[in-house]
Short mmCIF file of C-alpha atoms in Angstrom, two decimals:
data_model
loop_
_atom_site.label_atom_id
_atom_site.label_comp_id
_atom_site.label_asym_id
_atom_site.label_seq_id
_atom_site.Cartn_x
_atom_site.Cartn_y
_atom_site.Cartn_z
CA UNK N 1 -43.26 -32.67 -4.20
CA UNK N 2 -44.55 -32.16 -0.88
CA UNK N 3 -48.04 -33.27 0.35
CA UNK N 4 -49.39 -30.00 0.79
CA UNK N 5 -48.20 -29.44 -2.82
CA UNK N 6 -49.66 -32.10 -4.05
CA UNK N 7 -53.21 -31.32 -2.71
CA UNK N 8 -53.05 -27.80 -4.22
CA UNK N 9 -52.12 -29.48 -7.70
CA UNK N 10 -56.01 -29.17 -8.59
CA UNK N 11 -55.76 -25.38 -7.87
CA UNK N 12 -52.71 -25.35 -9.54
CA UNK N 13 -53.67 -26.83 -12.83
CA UNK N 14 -57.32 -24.94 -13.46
CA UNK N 15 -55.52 -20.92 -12.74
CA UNK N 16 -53.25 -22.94 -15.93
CA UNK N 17 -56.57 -24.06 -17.86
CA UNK N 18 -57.91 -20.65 -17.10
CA UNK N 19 -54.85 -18.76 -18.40
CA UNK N 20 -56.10 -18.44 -22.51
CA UNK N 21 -53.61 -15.99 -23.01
CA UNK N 22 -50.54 -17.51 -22.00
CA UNK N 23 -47.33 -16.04 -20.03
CA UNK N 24 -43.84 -16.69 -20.88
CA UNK N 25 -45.22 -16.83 -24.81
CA UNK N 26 -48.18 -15.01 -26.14
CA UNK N 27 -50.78 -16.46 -28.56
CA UNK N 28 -49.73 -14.56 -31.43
CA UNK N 29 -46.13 -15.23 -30.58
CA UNK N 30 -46.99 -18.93 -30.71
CA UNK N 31 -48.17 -18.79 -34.34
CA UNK N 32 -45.47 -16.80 -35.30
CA UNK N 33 -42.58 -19.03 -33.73
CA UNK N 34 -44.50 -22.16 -34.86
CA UNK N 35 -44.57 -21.05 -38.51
CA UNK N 36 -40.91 -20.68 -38.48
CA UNK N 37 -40.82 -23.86 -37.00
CA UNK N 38 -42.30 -25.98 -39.72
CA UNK N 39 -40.43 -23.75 -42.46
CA UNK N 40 -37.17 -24.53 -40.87
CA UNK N 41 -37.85 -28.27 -40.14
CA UNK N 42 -39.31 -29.26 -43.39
CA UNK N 43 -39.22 -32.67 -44.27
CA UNK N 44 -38.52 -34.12 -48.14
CA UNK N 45 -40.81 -37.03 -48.00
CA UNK N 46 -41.51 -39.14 -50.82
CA UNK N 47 -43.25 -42.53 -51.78
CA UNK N 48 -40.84 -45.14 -52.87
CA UNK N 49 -40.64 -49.04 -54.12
CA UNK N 50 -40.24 -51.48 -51.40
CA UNK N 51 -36.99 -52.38 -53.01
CA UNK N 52 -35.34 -49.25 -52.23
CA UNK N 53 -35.48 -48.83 -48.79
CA UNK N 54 -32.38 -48.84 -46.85
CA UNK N 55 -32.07 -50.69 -43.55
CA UNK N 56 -35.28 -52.64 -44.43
CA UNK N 57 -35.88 -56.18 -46.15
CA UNK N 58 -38.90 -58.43 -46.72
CA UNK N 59 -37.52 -61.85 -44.18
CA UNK N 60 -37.06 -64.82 -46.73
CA UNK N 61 -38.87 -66.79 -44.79
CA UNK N 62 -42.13 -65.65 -43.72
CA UNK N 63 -41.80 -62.16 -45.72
CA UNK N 64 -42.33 -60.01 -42.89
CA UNK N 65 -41.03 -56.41 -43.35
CA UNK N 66 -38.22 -55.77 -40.93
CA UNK N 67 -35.17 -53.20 -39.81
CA UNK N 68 -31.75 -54.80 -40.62
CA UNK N 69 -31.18 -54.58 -36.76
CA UNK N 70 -34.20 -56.31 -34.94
CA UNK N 71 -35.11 -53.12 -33.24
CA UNK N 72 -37.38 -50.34 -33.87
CA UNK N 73 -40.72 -51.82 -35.35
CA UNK N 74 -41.49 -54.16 -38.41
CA UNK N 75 -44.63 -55.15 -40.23
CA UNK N 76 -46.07 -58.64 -39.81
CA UNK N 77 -48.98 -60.81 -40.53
CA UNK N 78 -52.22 -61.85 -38.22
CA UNK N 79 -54.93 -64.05 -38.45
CA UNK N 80 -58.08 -63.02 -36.46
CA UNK N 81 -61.46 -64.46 -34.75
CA UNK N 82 -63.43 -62.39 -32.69
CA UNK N 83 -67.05 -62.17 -31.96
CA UNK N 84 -66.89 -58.50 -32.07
CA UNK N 85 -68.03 -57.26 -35.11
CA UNK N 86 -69.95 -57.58 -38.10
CA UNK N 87 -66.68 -60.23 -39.13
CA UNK N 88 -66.01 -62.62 -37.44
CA UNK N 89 -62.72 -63.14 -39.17
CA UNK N 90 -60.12 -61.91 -41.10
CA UNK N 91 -56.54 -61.73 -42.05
CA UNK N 92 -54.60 -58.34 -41.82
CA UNK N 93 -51.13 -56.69 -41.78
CA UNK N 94 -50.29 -55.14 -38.05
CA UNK N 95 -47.65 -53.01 -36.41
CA UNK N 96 -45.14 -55.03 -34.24
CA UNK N 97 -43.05 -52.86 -31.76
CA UNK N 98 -42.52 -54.96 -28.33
CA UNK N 99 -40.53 -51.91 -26.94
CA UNK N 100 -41.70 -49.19 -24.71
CA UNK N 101 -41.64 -45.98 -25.62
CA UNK N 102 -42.09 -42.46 -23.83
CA UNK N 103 -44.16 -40.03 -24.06
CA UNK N 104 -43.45 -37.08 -21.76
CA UNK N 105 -44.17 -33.38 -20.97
CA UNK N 106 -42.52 -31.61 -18.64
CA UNK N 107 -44.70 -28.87 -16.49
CA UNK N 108 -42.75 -26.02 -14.46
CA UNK N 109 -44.09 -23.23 -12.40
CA UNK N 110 -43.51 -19.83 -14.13
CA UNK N 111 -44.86 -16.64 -12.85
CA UNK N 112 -47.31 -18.74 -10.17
CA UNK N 113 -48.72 -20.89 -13.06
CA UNK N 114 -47.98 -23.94 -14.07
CA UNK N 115 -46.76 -24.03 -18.10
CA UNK N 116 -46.13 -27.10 -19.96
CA UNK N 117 -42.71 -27.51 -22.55
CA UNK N 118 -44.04 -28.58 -25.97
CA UNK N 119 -41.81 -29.80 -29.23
CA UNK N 120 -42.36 -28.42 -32.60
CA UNK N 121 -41.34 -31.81 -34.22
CA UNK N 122 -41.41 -32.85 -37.87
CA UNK N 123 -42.85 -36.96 -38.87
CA UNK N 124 -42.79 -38.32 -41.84
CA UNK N 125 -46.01 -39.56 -42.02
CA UNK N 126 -47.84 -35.51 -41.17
CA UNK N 127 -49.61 -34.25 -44.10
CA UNK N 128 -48.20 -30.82 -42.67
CA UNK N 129 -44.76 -31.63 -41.43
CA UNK N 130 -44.64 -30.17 -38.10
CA UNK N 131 -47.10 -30.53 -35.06
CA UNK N 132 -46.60 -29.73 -31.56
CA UNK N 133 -45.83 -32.66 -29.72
CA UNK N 134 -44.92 -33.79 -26.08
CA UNK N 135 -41.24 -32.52 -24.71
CA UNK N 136 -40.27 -36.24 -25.29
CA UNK N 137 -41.83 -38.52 -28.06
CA UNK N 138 -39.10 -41.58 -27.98
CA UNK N 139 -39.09 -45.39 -28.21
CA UNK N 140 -36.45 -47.27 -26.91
CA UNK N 141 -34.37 -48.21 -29.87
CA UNK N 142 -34.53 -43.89 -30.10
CA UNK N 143 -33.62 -42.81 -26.58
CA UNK N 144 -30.94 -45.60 -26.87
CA UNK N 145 -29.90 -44.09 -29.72
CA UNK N 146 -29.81 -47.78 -31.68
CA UNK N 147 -30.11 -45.25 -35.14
CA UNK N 148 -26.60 -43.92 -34.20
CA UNK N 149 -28.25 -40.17 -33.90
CA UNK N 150 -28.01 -37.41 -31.57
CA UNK N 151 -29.33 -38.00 -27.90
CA UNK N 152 -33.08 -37.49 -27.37
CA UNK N 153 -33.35 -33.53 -25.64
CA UNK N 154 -34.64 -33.61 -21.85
CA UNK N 155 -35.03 -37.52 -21.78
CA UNK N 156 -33.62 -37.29 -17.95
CA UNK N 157 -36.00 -35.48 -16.89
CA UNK N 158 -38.07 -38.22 -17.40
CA UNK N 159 -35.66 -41.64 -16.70
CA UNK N 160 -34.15 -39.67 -13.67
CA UNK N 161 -37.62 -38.47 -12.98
CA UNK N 162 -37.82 -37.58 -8.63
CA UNK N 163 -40.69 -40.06 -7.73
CA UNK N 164 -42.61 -37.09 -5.97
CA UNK N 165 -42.41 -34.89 -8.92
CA UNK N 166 -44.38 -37.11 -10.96
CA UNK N 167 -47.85 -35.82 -11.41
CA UNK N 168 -48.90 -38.86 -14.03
CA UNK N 169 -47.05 -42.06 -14.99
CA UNK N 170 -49.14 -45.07 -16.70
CA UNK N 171 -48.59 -47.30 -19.54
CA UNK N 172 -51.10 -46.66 -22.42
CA UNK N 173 -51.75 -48.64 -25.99
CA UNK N 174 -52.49 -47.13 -29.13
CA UNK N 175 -54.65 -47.74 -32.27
CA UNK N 176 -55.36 -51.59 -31.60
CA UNK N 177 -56.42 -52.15 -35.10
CA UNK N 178 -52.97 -50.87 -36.06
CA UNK N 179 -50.22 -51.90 -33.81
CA UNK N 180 -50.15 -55.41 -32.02
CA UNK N 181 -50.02 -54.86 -27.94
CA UNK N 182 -48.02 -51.50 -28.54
CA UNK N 183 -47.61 -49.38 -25.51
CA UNK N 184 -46.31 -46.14 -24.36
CA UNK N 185 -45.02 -44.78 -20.71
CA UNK N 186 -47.47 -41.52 -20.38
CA UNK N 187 -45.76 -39.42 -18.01
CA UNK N 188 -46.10 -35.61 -16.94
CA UNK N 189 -43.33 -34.21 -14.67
CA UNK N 190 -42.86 -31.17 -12.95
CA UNK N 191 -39.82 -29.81 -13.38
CA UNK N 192 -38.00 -26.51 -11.32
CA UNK N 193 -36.29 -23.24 -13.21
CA UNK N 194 -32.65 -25.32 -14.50
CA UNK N 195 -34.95 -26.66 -17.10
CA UNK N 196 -35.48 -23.99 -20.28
CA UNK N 197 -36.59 -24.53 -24.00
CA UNK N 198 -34.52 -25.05 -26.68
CA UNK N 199 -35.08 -23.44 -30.07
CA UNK N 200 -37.72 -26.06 -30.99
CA UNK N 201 -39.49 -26.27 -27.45
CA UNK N 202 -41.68 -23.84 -26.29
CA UNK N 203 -43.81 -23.03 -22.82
CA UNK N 204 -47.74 -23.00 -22.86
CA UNK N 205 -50.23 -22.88 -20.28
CA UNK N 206 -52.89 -25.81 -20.36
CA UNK N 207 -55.56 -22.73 -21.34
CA UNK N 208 -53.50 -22.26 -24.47
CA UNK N 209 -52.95 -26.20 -25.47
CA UNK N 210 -56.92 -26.19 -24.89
CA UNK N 211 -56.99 -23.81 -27.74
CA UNK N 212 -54.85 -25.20 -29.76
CA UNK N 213 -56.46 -28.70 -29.81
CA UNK N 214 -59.54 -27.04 -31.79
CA UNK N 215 -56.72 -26.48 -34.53
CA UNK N 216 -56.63 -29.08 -37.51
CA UNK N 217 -53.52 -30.92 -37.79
CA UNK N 218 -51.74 -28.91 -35.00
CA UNK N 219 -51.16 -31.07 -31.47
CA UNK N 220 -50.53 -33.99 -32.25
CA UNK N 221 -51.58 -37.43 -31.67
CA UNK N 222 -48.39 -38.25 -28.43
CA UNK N 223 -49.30 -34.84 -26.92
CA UNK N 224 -53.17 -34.89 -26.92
CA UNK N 225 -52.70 -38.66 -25.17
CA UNK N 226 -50.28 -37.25 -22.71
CA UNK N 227 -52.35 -34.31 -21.91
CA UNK N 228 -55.52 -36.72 -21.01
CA UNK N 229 -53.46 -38.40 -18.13
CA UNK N 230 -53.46 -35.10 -16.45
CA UNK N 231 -55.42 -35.65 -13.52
CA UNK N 232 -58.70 -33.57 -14.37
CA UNK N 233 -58.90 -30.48 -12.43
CA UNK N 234 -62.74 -29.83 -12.60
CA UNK N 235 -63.49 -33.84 -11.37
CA UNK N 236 -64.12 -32.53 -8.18
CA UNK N 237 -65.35 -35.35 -5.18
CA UNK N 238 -68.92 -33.75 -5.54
CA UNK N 239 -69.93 -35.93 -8.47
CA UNK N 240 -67.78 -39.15 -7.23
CA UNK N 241 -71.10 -40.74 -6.25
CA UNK N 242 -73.36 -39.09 -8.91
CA UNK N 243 -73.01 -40.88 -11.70
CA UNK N 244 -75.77 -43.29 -13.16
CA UNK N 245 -73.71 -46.03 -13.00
CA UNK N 246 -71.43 -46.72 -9.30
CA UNK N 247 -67.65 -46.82 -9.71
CA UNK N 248 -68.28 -50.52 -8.97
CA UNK N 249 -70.95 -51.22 -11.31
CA UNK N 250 -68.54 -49.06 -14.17
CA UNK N 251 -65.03 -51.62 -13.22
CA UNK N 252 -67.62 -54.72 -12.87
CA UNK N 253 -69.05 -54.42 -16.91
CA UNK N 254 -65.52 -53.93 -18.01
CA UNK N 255 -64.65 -56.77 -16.22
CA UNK N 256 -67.88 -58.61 -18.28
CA UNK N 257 -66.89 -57.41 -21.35
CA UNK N 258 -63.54 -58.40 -21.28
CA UNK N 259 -64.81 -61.93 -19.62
CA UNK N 260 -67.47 -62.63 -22.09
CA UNK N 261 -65.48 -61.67 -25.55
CA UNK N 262 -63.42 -63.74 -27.33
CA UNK N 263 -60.87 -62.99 -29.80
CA UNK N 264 -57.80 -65.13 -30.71
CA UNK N 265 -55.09 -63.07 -32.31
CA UNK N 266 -52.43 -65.65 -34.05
CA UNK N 267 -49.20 -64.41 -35.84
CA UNK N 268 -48.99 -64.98 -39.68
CA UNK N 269 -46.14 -64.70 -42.13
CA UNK N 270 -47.33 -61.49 -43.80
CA UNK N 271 -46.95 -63.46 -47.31
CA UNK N 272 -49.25 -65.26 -45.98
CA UNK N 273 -52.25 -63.08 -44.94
CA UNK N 274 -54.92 -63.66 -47.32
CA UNK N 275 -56.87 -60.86 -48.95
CA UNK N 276 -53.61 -58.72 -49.01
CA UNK N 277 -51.69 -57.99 -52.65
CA UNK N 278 -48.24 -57.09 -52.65
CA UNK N 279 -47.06 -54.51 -55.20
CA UNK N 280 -43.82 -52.69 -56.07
CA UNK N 281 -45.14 -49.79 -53.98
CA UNK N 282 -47.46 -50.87 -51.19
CA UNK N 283 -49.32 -54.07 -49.36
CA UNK N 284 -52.96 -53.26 -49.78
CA UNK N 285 -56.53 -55.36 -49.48
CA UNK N 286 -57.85 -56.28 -52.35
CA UNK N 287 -60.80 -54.59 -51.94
CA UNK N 288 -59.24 -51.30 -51.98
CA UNK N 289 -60.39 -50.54 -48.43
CA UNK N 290 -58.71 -50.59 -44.52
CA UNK N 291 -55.16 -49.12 -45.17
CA UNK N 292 -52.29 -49.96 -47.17
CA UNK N 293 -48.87 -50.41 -46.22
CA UNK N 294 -45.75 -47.97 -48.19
CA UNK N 295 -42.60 -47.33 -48.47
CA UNK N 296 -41.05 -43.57 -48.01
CA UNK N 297 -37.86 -41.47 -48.22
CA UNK N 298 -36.77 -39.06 -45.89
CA UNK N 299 -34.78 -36.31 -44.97
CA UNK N 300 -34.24 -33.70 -42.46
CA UNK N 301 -31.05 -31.68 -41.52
CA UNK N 302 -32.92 -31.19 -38.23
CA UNK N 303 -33.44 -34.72 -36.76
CA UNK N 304 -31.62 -37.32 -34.67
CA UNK N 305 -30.61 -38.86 -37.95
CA UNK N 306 -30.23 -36.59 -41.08
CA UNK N 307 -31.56 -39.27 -44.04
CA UNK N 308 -33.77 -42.32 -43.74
CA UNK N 309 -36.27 -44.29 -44.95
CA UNK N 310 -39.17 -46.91 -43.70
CA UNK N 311 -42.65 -48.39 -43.98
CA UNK N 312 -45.29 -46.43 -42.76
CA UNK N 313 -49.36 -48.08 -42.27
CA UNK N 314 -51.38 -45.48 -44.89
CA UNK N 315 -55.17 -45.69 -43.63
CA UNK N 316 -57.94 -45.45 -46.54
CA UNK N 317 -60.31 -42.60 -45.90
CA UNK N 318 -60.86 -40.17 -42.77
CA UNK N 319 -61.77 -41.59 -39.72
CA UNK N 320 -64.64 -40.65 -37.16
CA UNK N 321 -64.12 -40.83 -33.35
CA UNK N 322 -67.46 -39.08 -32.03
CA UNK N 323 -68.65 -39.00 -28.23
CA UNK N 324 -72.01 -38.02 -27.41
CA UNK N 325 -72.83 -36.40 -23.80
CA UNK N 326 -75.81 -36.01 -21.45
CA UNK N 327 -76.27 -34.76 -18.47
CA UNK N 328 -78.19 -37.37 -16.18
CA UNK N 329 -79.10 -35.75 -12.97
CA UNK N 330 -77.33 -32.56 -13.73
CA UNK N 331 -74.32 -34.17 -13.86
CA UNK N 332 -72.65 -34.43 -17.34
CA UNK N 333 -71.80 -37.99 -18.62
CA UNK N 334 -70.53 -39.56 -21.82
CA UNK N 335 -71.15 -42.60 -23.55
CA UNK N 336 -68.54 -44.94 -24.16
CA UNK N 337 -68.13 -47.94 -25.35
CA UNK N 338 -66.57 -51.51 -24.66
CA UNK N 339 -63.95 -51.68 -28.12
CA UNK N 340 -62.63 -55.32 -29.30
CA UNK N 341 -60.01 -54.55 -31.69
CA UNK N 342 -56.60 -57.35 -32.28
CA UNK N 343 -54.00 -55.20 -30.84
CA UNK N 344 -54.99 -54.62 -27.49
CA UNK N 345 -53.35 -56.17 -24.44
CA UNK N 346 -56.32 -57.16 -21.85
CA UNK N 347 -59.19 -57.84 -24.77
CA UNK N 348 -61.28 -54.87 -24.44
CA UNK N 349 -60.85 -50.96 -23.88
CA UNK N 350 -63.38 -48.50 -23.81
CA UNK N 351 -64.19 -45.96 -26.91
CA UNK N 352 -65.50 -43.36 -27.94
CA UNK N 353 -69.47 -43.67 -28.80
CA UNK N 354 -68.76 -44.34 -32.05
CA UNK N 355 -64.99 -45.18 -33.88
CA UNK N 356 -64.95 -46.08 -37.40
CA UNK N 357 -64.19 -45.45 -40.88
CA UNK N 358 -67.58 -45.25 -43.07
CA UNK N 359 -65.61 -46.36 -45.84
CA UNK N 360 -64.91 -49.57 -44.41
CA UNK N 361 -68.18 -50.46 -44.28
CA UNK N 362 -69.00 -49.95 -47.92
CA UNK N 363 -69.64 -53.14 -48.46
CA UNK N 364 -71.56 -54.52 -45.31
CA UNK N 365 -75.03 -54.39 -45.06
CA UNK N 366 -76.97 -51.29 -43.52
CA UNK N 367 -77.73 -53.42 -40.16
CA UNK N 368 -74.26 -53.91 -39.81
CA UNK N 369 -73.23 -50.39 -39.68
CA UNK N 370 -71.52 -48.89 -36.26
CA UNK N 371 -74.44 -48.13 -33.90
CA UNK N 372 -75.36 -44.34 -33.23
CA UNK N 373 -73.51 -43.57 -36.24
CA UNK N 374 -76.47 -41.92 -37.63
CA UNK N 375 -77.16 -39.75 -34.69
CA UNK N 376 -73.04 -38.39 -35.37
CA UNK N 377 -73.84 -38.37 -39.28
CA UNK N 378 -76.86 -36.21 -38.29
CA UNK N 379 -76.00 -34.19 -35.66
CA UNK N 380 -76.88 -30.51 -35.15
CA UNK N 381 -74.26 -27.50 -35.19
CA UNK N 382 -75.78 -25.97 -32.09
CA UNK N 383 -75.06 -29.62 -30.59
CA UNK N 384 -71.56 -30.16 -31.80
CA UNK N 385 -69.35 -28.78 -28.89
CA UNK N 386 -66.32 -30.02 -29.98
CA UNK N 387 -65.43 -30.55 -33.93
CA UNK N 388 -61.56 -30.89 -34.80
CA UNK N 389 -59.98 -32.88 -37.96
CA UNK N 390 -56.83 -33.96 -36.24
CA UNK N 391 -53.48 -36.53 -37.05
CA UNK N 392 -52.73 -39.64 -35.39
CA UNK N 393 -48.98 -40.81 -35.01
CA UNK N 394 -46.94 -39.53 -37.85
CA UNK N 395 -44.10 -41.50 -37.25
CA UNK N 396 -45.74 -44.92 -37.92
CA UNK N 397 -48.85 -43.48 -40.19
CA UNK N 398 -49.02 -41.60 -43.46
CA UNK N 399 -51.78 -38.98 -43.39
CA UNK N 400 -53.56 -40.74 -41.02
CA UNK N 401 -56.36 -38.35 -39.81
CA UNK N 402 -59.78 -37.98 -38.02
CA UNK N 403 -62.86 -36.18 -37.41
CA UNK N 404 -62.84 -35.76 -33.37
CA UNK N 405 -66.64 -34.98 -32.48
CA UNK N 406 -68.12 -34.22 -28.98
CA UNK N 407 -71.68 -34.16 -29.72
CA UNK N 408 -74.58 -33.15 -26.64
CA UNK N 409 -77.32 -35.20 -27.08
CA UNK N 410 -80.55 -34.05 -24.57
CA UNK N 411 -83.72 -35.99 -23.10
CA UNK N 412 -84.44 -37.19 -26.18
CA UNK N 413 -82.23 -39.48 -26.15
CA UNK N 414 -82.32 -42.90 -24.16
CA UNK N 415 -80.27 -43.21 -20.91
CA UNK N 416 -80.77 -46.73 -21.13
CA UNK N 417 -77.80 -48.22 -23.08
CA UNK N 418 -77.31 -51.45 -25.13
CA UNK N 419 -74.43 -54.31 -23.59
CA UNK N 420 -71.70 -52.47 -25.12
CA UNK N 421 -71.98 -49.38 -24.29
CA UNK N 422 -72.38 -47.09 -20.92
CA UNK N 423 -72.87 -43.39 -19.55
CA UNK N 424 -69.80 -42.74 -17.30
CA UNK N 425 -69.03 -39.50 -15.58
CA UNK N 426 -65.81 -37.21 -16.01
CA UNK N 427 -65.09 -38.29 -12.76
CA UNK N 428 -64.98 -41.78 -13.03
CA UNK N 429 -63.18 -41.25 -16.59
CA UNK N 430 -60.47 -39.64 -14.33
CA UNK N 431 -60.11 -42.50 -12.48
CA UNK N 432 -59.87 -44.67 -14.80
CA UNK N 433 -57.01 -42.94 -16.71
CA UNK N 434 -55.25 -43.87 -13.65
CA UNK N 435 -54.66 -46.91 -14.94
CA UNK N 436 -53.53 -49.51 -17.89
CA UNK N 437 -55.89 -50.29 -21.11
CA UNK N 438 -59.14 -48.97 -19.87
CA UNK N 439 -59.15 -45.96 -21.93
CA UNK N 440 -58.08 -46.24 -25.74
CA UNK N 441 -56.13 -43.26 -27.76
CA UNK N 442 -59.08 -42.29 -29.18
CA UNK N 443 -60.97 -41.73 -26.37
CA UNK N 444 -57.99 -40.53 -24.59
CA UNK N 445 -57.82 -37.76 -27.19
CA UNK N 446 -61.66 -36.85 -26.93
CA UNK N 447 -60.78 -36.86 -23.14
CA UNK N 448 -58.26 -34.01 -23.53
CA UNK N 449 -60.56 -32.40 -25.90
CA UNK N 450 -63.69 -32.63 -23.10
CA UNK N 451 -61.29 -30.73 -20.96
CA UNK N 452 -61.43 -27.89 -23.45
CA UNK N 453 -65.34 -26.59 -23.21
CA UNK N 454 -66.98 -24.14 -20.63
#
């Protein structure tokens, strides 16, 4: 891409935002062809006893759950200590997959505007099936094809990828509660006219994925993380110094935060994690809370492989990610804050305002409830800009699902902020997505969905 195309690619991307209507497929084509989509890529899933999953086997030793051929992902045991928290420690089953994965759409000029090639792809773990995901959702044991399955469609596009055709490329985590130091290549590629969908791909303008996000259960979890790494088109260098906080001041408290946290993260035999029963059927905490860990069946004439079956991490209860929004100055802000959680890589990564499961604090005292919660619990309708029940990763989760809130809070509320926590502009949110572990998949989606409002 040449430099003068790459200064335009601001221009480029807001006619894309702008175009609600779409060109090479029209809204109402959309729903129709994604309809036929899930009917002809339904999966047959269905719980089953540890016992009878193929490929899979509890280690004799330390009883971790594991795939017959190292690869892929398996379940394992932690013990924590942080001083993050209401607890200070705790035992828990986590998500080991070392491997790097990709996570890829593909953007090509059609018509003068740029469109981006989305998947209609079935998981196991979707309470609907089908969501739209990026043109390439693949970990390495997939794209290798360790499964013995078909090859992974338009995966050179991003391998082979032309250095100046890359319009984002950074390694992000996922849920850190969830998976231990998992991480994911987030790339976006422009690609020219050889490049057309197949039957299950399909061409939308960023205006049209913007609509789509307000959709419950529809882009999923891979896409909506993707689509955040697009450089923001309406971060313009008018607000770079506007912000209530300097760039400076914003990199120097994540630098405290990580500096003056402490967590230890130490690997467990799962048989060993205390708190956690093993049934016929599942791996859960004895109190009935957090998530559980199951076994499932699957199959799909439509997939790399046709039959399978695995563990998936089954969360207890639906899950709030909420980010409330000021303008200081004139200039909007949000408030995030500075997350601890045992999976990530570099200690801390900033959150939405407020990321929980109100369940999970059933049994904790008031005090020790997730600050601002109260203002989310009790927010007003004409306040709540953005309000979207959505998925996370159905390949690894069983109807795993949240409540994504952007929520405008006005003078009445403080600009001064506790330790944890801090306005930051959309600008300087840009900039960070730039880079590694600052910004974490919840936010990341909340990000994408900030991108959506007038």
């Amino acid at each position: 891409m040449s430099s003068g195309r790459a200064g335009a690619l601001p221009s480029r991307l807001a006619v894309s935002a702008l175009a609600t209507e779409g060109g090479v497929m029209s809204n109402d084509a959309f729903h129709a062809w994604f309809e036929e989509r899930q009917r002809t890529h339904a999966l047959q899933v269905s719980r089953i006893p540890f016992e009878e999953l193929q490929g899979w086997n509890f280690a004799p030793g330390n009883g971790n759950l594991r795939h017959d051929s190292g690869r892929f992902f398996s379940i394992e045991g932690i013990r924590v200590r942080s001083d993050y928290g209401p607890v200070g420690a705790w035992c828990q089953p986590i998500i080991h997959q070392p491997e790097i994965g990709v996570l890829g759409i593909a953007v090509r000029e059609i018509d003068g505007v740029l469109h981006c090639l989305m998947q209609a792809k079935p998981e196991p773990g979707n309470i609907n099936g089908v969501q739209l995901s990026p043109t390439v959702q693949a970990t390495k044991s997939n794209y290798t094809r360790v499964h013995g399955g078909s090859p992974v469609p338009y995966m050179d596009c991003f391998i082979d990828a032309d250095p100046g055709r890359v319009l984002a490329d950074v390694l992000q985590s996922e849920q850190g509660s969830w998976f231990f130091r998992k991480r994911n290549r987030n790339m976006v590629v422009e690609v020219g006219p050889e490049v057309e969908a197949g039957e299950d791909f399909c061409w939308l303008t960023l205006g049209q994925l913007g609509a789509l996000l307000h959709h419950p259960d529809l882009v999923n979890m891979d896409a909506r993380t993707v689509l955040s790494c697009i450089p923001d088109w309406r971060a313009g260098s008018a607000t770079a110094n506007a912000g209530l906080h300097s760039d400076t001041e914003i990199r120097s408290w994540i630098t405290t935060r990580r500096a003056r946290h402490e967590i230890t993260t130490e690997p467990l035999p799962l048989r060993e994690t205390e708190g956690w029963r093993r049934s016929e059927k599942a791996i859960s905490h004895e109190s009935g809370l957090f998530f559980s860990v199951v076994a499932v069946d699957v199959s799909s004439h439509r997939r790399e492989v046709p039959a399978w079956s695995q563990p998936l991490l089954e969360p207890h209860g639906l899950g709030i990610a909420a980010l409330l929004v000021k303008r200081i100055r004139g200039v909007p802000h949000a408030l995030l804050s500075a997350r601890v959680e045992p999976g990530f890589l570099d200690v801390v990564e900033l959150g939405p305002t407020v990321q929980c499961t109100p369940e999970s604090y059933a049994q904790l005292p008031a005090e020790d409830r997730p600050r601002y919660l109260d203002v989310v619990l009790d927010r007003r309708p004409e306040r709540t800009l953005f309000d979207a029940v959505l998925s996370e990763e159905g390949g690894r989760f069983r109807h795993a699902r949240s409540r994504y809130l952007i929520i405008e809070v006005g003078d009445e509320f403080p600009t001064g902020t506790p330790a944890g926590f801090r306005w930051v502009t959309l600008c300087q949110i840009n900039e960070l997505l730039k880079y590694s572990h600052h910004l974490n998949v919840q936010a990341r989606t909340l990000v994408a969905g900030m991108r959506t409002l007038p």
